[in-house]
C-alpha atoms as one frame of an Amber mdcrd trajectory, in Angstrom:
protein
 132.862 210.233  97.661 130.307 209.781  94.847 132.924 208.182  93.198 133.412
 205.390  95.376 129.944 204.593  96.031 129.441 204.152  92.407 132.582 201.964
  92.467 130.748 199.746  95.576 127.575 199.809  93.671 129.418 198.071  90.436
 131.265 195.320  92.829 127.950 194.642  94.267 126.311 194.292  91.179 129.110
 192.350  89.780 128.843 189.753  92.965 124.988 189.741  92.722 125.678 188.692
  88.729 128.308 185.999  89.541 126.009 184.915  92.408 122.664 184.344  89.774
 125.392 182.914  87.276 126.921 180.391  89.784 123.094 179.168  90.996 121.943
 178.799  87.000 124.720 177.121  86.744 124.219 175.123  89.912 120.973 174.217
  87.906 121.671 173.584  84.818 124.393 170.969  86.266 121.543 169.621  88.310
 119.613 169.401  85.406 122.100 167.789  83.561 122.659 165.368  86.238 118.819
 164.299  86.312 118.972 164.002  82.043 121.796 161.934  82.880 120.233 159.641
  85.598 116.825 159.782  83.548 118.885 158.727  80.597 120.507 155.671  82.169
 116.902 154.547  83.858 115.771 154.358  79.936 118.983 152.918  78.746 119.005
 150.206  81.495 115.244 149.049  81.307 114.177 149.732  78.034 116.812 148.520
  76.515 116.402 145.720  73.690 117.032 142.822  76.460 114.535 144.488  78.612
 111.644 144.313  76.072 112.667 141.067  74.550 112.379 139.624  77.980 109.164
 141.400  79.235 108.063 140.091  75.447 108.750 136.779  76.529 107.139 137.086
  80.029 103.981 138.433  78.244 103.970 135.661  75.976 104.418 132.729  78.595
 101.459 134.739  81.103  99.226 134.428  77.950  99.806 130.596  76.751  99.328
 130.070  80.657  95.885 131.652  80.307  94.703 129.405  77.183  95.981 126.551
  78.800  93.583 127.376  81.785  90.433 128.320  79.465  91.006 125.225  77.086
  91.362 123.222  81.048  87.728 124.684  81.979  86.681 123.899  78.142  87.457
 120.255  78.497  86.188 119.735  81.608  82.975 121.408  80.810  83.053 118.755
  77.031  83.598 115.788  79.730  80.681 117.174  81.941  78.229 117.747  79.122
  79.704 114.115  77.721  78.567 112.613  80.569  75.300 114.292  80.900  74.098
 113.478  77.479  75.488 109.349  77.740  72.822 109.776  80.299  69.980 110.744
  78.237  71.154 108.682  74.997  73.552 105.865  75.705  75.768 104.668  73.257
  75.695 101.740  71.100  75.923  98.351  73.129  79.024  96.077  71.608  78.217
  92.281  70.280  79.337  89.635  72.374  78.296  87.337  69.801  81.575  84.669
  69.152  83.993  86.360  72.573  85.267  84.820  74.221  84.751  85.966  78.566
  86.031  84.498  81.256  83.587  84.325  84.738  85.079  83.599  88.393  82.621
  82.924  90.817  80.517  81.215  88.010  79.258  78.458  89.802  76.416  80.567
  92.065  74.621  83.834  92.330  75.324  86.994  90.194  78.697  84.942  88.777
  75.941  82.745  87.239  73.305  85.258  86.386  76.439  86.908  84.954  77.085
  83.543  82.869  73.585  82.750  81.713  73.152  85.916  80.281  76.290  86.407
  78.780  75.924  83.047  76.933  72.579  84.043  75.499  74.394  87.334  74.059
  76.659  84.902  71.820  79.498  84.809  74.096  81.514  81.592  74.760  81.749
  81.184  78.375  84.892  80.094  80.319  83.672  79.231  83.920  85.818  79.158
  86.867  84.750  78.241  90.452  86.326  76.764  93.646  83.654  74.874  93.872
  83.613  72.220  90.930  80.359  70.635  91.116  78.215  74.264  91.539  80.476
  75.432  88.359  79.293  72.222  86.177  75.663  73.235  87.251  76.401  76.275
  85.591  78.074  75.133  82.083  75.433  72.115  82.051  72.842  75.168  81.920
  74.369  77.265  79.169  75.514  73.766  76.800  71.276  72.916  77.345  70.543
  76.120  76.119  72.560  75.884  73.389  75.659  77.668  73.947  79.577  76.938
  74.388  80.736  77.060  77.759  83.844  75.309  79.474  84.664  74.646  83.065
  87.372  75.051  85.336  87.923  74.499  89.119  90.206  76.983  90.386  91.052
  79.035  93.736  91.611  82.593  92.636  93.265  83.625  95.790  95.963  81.170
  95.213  98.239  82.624  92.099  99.955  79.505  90.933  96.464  77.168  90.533
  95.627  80.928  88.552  98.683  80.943  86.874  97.971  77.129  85.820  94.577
  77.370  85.106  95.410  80.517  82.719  98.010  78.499  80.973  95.236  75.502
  80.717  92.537  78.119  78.822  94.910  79.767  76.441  96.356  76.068  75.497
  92.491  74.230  74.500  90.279  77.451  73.953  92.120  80.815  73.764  92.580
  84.481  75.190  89.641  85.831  76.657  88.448  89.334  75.197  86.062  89.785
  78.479  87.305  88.779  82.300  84.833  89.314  84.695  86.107  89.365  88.002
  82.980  88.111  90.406  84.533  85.830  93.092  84.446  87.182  96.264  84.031
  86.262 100.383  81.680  88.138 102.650  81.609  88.171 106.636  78.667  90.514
 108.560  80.059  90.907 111.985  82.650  93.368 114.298  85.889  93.531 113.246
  87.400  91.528 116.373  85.033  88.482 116.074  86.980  87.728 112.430  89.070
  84.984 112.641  92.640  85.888 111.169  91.971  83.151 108.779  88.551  85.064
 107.766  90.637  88.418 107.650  93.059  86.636 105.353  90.324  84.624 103.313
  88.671  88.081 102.658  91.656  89.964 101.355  93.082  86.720  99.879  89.904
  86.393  97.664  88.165  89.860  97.133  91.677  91.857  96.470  94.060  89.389
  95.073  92.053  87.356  93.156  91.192  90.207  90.884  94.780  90.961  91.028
  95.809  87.336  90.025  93.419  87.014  87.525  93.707  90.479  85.687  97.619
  89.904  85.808  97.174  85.843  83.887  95.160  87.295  81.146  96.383  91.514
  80.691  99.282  90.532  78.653  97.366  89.930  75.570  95.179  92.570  75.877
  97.845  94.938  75.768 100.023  93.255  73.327  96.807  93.613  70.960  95.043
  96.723  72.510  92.114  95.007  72.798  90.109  93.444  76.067  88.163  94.722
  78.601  88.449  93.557  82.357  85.452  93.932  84.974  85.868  93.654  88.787
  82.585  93.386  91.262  83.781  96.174  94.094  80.830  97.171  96.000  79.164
 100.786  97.527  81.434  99.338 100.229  84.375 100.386  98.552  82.989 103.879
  98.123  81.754 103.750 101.747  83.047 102.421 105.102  80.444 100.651 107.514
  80.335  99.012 110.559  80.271  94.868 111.053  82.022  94.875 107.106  85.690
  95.909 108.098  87.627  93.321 106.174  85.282  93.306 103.669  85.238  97.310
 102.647  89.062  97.080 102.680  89.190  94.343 100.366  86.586  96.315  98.164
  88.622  99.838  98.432  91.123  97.928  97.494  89.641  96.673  94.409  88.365
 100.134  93.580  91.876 101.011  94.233  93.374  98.508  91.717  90.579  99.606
  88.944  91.564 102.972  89.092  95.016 102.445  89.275  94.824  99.736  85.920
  92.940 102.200  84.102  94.749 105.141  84.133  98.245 102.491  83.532  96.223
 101.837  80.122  95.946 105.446  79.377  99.506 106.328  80.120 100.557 104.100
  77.887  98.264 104.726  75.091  96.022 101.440  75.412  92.912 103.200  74.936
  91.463  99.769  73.558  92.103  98.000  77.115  88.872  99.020  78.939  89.053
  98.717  82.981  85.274  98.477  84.394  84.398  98.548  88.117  81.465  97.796
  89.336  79.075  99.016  92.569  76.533  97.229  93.983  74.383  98.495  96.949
  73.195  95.188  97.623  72.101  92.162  96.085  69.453  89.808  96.893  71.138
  86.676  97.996  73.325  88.612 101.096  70.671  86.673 103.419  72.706  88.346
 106.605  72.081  92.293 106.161  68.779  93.653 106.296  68.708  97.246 105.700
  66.924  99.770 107.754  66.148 102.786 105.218  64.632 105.289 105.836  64.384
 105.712 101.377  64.165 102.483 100.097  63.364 103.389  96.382  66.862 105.091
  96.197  68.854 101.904  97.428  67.571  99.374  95.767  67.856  95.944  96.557
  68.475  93.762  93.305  67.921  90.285  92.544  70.882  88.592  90.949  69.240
  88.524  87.490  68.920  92.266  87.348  71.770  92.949  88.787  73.890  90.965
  86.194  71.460  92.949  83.127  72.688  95.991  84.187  76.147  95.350  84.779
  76.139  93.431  80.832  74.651  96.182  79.485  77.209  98.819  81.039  79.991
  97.012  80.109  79.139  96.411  76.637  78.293 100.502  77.036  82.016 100.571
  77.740  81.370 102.353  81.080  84.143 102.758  83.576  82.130 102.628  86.473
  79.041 100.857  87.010  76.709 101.695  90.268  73.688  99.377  91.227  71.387
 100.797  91.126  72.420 103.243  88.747  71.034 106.965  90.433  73.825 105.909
  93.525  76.569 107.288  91.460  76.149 111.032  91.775  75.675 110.127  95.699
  78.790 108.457  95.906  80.776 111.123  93.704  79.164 113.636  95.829  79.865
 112.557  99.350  83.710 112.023  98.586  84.380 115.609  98.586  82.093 115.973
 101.893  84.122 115.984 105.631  83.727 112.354 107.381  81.464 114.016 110.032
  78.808 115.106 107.033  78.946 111.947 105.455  78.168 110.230 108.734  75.163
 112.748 109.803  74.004 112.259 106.127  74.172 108.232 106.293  72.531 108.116
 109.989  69.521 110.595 107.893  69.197 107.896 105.705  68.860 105.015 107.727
  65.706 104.833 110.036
């Protein structure tokens, strides 16, 4: 009887034994498996084409991050560029021997524009539809003593442009300067223009700079050299009542300047300079009479100011010109403004 209890006690022993070798070994395969899967976790991502491309991705994240701080580091140059142009301009260019080309010379700021231009040293090439206001002009600047030549020409018609071009580069030459000044002007609601007034507006304001600027670009680029000025107004900044026609032609102008500039810089004819100019208003609108409530901050310029200023920005090789000059942060300011701000801002303004 002992006997086989002893012999039970030694199978159950033996069992219990197997039974803690099959469960280590249960583990130790479960372990193994693990090692395994750990293994082929390390194999598969940090393996050499792993950390060469993670290398790469690093590398591209960080030359998009210097692009982005040298962004913000140019931007704050251009800001602290402008800022101190402000304090000390630069160096006004000699117009002494140019020659510069004036439409809408034969009244107003295309004169003023003239005069003074010819007492700079500048040989004047005068172009007006109206012939005997235009000889007024040149018979000014030739008893003063300087050079100037007249032309008759409509600039909203492209082929008497296109003729008249051909006429000055045949007797005098290319013109380093074109002032674009001629331009139309109608106060009233949009439906009491005239189509013909609609048309004469656009025809005039908008493609006469584009008919002129196109007769005379060539050269300028061919040389990289020139600089071409268009009048636009606040009016192309700004849209008002009574002035429909007349701020599209001008947005349009801005428009075109914009557009003509950055052509030049795309095509690396940084020595073509595109100017455009923004008058408030000037003295001999007779029609408007503005209601301000801040009349020191809109200005009202005569002609002969008016034309000082602009000279003496564009020989400051400015690419925008405001009249008077403390409009410009205004202006620059209220385009990133919603329309109903702008409006409660402009009815503030006005009395």
């Amino acid at each position: 009887m002992s006997t086989q209890v002893n012999e039970l006690d030694a199978k159950e022993h033996t069992q219990k034994s197997d039974g803690r070798k099959q469960s280590v070994g249960l583990r130790e395969n479960h372990v193994t498996a693990v090692d395994s899967r750990s293994q082929g976790f390390i194999k598969r991502y940090l393996s050499d084409e792993f950390v060469a491309d993670a290398k790469i991705k690093t590398w591209e994240v960080m030359v998009e991050l210097m692009g982005f701080i040298i962004l913000n580091l140019k931007a704050i140059f251009l800001l602290f560029l402008d800022v101190y142009y402000l304090i000390i301009p630069p160096e006004e260019r000699s117009l002494q021997g140019q020659l510069v080309l004036v439409t809408g010379a034969g009244q107003n700021l295309g004169r003023e524009l003239s005069l003074q231009l010819a007492r700079l040293g500048a040989k004047m090439i005068l172009l007006d539809v109206n012939e005997e206001q235009n000889k007024i002009t040149a018979d000014m600047i030739r008893d003063a003593g300087g050079e100037a030549y007249s032309f008759t020409c409509d600039v909203s018609d492209q082929k008497s442009v296109a003729a008249i071009g051909t006429k000055v580069r045949k007797e005098i030459g290319h013109p380093g300067y074109v002032f674009n000044n001629a331009g139309v002007y109608k106060y009233k609601p949009f439906l009491s223009h005239t189509p013909e007034e609609i048309q004469m507006i656009v025809n005039v304001n908008l493609l006469g700079n584009l008919w002129i600027s196109r007769e005379f670009l060539g050269h300028m680029i061919q040389h990289n050299r020139g600089h071409i000025i268009c009048i636009s107004s606040v009016l192309g900044f700004i849209g008002r009542n009574n002035v429909v026609p007349y701020c599209s032609s001008k947005f349009g102008v801005k428009g075109m300047t914009e557009a003509l500039a950055e052509e030049m810089r795309m095509e690396r004819r940084s020595g073509v300079k595109i100017t455009a100019v923004h008058p408030f208003l000037i003295s001999n609108i007779e029609d408007v009479t503005p209601n301000l409530k801040y009349p020191w901050l809109f200005e009202i310029l005569e002609p002969s100011d008016a034309a000082s200023r602009i000279i003496r920005g564009v020989r400051r090789g400015q690419e925008e010109i405001f009249l008077p000059e403390k409009l410009k942060p205004l202006m620059v300011f209220s385009k990133v403004l919603p329309r109903k701000l702008r409006r409660l801002f402009g009815d503030y303004v006005e009395k």
